[in-house]
Amino acid sequence: MTTGDAPERKRRWIYLTTGVLLVVFALTGLFTFTAIRDNTRATAKAEQLRGELVAAGLPAPDVSVIANALGDDGGSVCHDPGSPMIKAKYQASITNGAAGPGQRPVIGPRDLTDAVALTIATYCPDRLPDYLSHLDTLKLDDTTK
């Protein structure tokens, strides 16, 4: 040990602590950057969808609500819009609201299907034909609001 120098053992702890802190800061920065980038993409898609909904004359929620619900990839709407489970879900959503034996199919609102089609066209346009082919099986019309 020379005069003015820290002992070897103490320097090793300083280097180790510095290295660990640098790794932690780098990972924090990377995760923060990824979250901000994903949030920016989600907001851009949500703004695009909101604009299309408004242009079509449909009610549109706030951009932050759309971004939180659909993210940057469309969420469950784009998972598999042509699957039998999703088709059953859409069919069940167009009922009188009762459960069990009182549940009756009704003529569904075309606005609902138009909004979903715009969502699919915005977030996952390659899946739009699957969804549109399913609409032929539903009885839709312009219903009262």
Coordinates of C-alpha atoms in Angstrom, one line a residue:
M1 CA 0.0 0.0 0.0
T2 CA 1.3 3.4 -0.9
T3 CA 0.6 6.6 0.8
G4 CA -2.8 8.2 -0.3
D5 CA -4.0 5.1 -2.0
A6 CA -7.0 3.0 -0.8
P7 CA -6.2 -0.6 0.1
E8 CA -6.7 -3.1 -2.7
R9 CA -9.8 -4.7 -1.0
K10 CA -11.5 -1.3 -0.6
R11 CA -10.9 -0.4 -4.3
R12 CA -12.3 -3.8 -5.4
W13 CA -15.6 -2.9 -3.5
I14 CA -15.7 0.5 -5.1
Y15 CA -15.3 -0.9 -8.6
L16 CA -17.8 -3.7 -7.9
T17 CA -20.4 -1.2 -6.5
T18 CA -19.8 1.2 -9.4
G19 CA -20.2 -1.6 -12.0
V20 CA -23.4 -2.8 -10.4
L21 CA -24.9 0.7 -10.3
L22 CA -24.0 1.3 -14.0
V23 CA -25.7 -2.0 -15.0
V24 CA -28.8 -1.0 -12.9
F25 CA -28.9 2.5 -14.5
A26 CA -28.5 1.0 -18.0
L27 CA -31.3 -1.5 -17.5
T28 CA -33.6 1.2 -16.0
G29 CA -32.9 3.4 -19.0
L30 CA -33.5 0.6 -21.5
F31 CA -36.9 -0.4 -19.9
T32 CA -37.9 3.3 -19.6
F33 CA -37.1 3.8 -23.3
T34 CA -39.0 0.7 -24.3
A35 CA -42.1 1.8 -22.3
I36 CA -42.0 5.3 -23.7
R37 CA -41.7 4.0 -27.3
D38 CA -44.6 1.5 -26.8
N39 CA -46.7 4.2 -25.3
T40 CA -46.0 6.6 -28.2
R41 CA -46.9 3.9 -30.7
A42 CA -50.1 3.1 -28.8
T43 CA -51.1 6.7 -28.6
A44 CA -50.5 7.2 -32.3
K45 CA -52.6 4.2 -33.3
A46 CA -55.3 5.4 -30.8
E47 CA -55.4 8.9 -32.4
Q48 CA -55.7 7.3 -35.8
L49 CA -58.6 5.1 -34.7
R50 CA -60.3 7.9 -32.9
G51 CA -60.1 10.1 -36.1
E52 CA -61.6 7.3 -38.2
L53 CA -64.4 6.7 -35.7
V54 CA -65.3 10.4 -35.6
A55 CA -65.1 10.6 -39.4
A56 CA -67.5 7.7 -39.7
G57 CA -69.9 9.4 -37.3
L58 CA -69.4 6.9 -34.6
P59 CA -69.0 7.7 -30.9
A60 CA -65.3 7.7 -30.0
P61 CA -63.7 7.5 -26.5
D62 CA -60.8 9.5 -25.4
V63 CA -57.4 8.7 -27.0
S64 CA -56.0 7.6 -23.7
V65 CA -58.8 5.1 -23.1
I66 CA -58.3 3.6 -26.6
A67 CA -54.5 3.4 -26.0
N68 CA -54.9 1.8 -22.6
A69 CA -57.4 -0.8 -23.9
L70 CA -55.8 -1.7 -27.2
G71 CA -52.1 -1.0 -26.7
D72 CA -50.0 -0.8 -29.8
D73 CA -51.1 -4.2 -31.2
G74 CA -54.9 -4.1 -30.9
G75 CA -55.1 -6.4 -27.9
S76 CA -57.8 -9.0 -27.9
V77 CA -59.5 -7.5 -30.9
C78 CA -56.7 -8.6 -33.1
H79 CA -55.9 -11.9 -31.3
D80 CA -58.0 -14.0 -33.7
P81 CA -61.2 -12.2 -34.9
G82 CA -62.2 -15.2 -37.1
S83 CA -62.1 -17.8 -34.3
P84 CA -65.3 -19.5 -33.3
M85 CA -64.9 -18.2 -29.7
I86 CA -64.7 -14.6 -30.9
K87 CA -67.6 -15.2 -33.3
A88 CA -69.7 -16.5 -30.4
K89 CA -68.7 -13.5 -28.3
Y90 CA -69.9 -11.1 -31.0
Q91 CA -73.1 -13.1 -31.4
A92 CA -73.8 -13.0 -27.6
S93 CA -73.2 -9.3 -27.5
I94 CA -76.1 -8.7 -29.9
T95 CA -78.9 -10.0 -27.6
N96 CA -81.6 -8.4 -25.4
G97 CA -79.4 -8.4 -22.4
A98 CA -81.2 -11.2 -20.5
A99 CA -79.4 -14.3 -19.3
G100 CA -80.5 -17.9 -19.6
P101 CA -83.9 -18.8 -21.1
G102 CA -84.9 -15.1 -21.4
Q103 CA -82.0 -14.3 -23.7
R104 CA -83.2 -13.6 -27.2
P105 CA -81.3 -12.6 -30.3
V106 CA -82.0 -9.2 -31.7
I107 CA -81.2 -7.3 -34.8
G108 CA -77.8 -6.0 -34.0
P109 CA -76.6 -2.4 -34.5
R110 CA -74.4 -1.9 -37.6
D111 CA -72.5 0.8 -35.8
L112 CA -71.0 -1.7 -33.4
T113 CA -69.7 -3.9 -36.2
D114 CA -68.5 -0.8 -38.1
A115 CA -66.5 0.3 -35.1
V116 CA -65.0 -3.1 -34.7
A117 CA -64.1 -3.2 -38.4
L118 CA -62.4 0.2 -38.1
T119 CA -60.5 -1.1 -35.1
I120 CA -59.3 -4.2 -36.9
A121 CA -58.5 -2.2 -40.0
T122 CA -56.3 0.2 -37.9
Y123 CA -54.5 -2.3 -35.7
C124 CA -54.4 -5.6 -37.7
P125 CA -55.6 -5.0 -41.3
D126 CA -54.5 -8.5 -42.4
R127 CA -57.3 -10.0 -40.2
L128 CA -60.1 -7.8 -41.5
P129 CA -61.3 -10.3 -44.1
D130 CA -61.9 -12.9 -41.4
Y131 CA -64.0 -10.5 -39.4
L132 CA -66.0 -9.2 -42.5
S133 CA -66.8 -12.8 -43.6
H134 CA -68.3 -13.4 -40.1
L135 CA -70.6 -10.4 -40.5
D136 CA -72.6 -12.2 -43.2
T137 CA -73.9 -14.6 -40.5
L138 CA -75.3 -11.8 -38.3
K139 CA -78.6 -9.9 -38.8
L140 CA -77.7 -6.3 -38.6
D141 CA -79.5 -3.1 -39.3
D142 CA -79.5 0.6 -38.3
T143 CA -81.1 0.4 -34.8
T144 CA -82.1 3.1 -32.4
K145 CA -79.5 4.5 -30.1

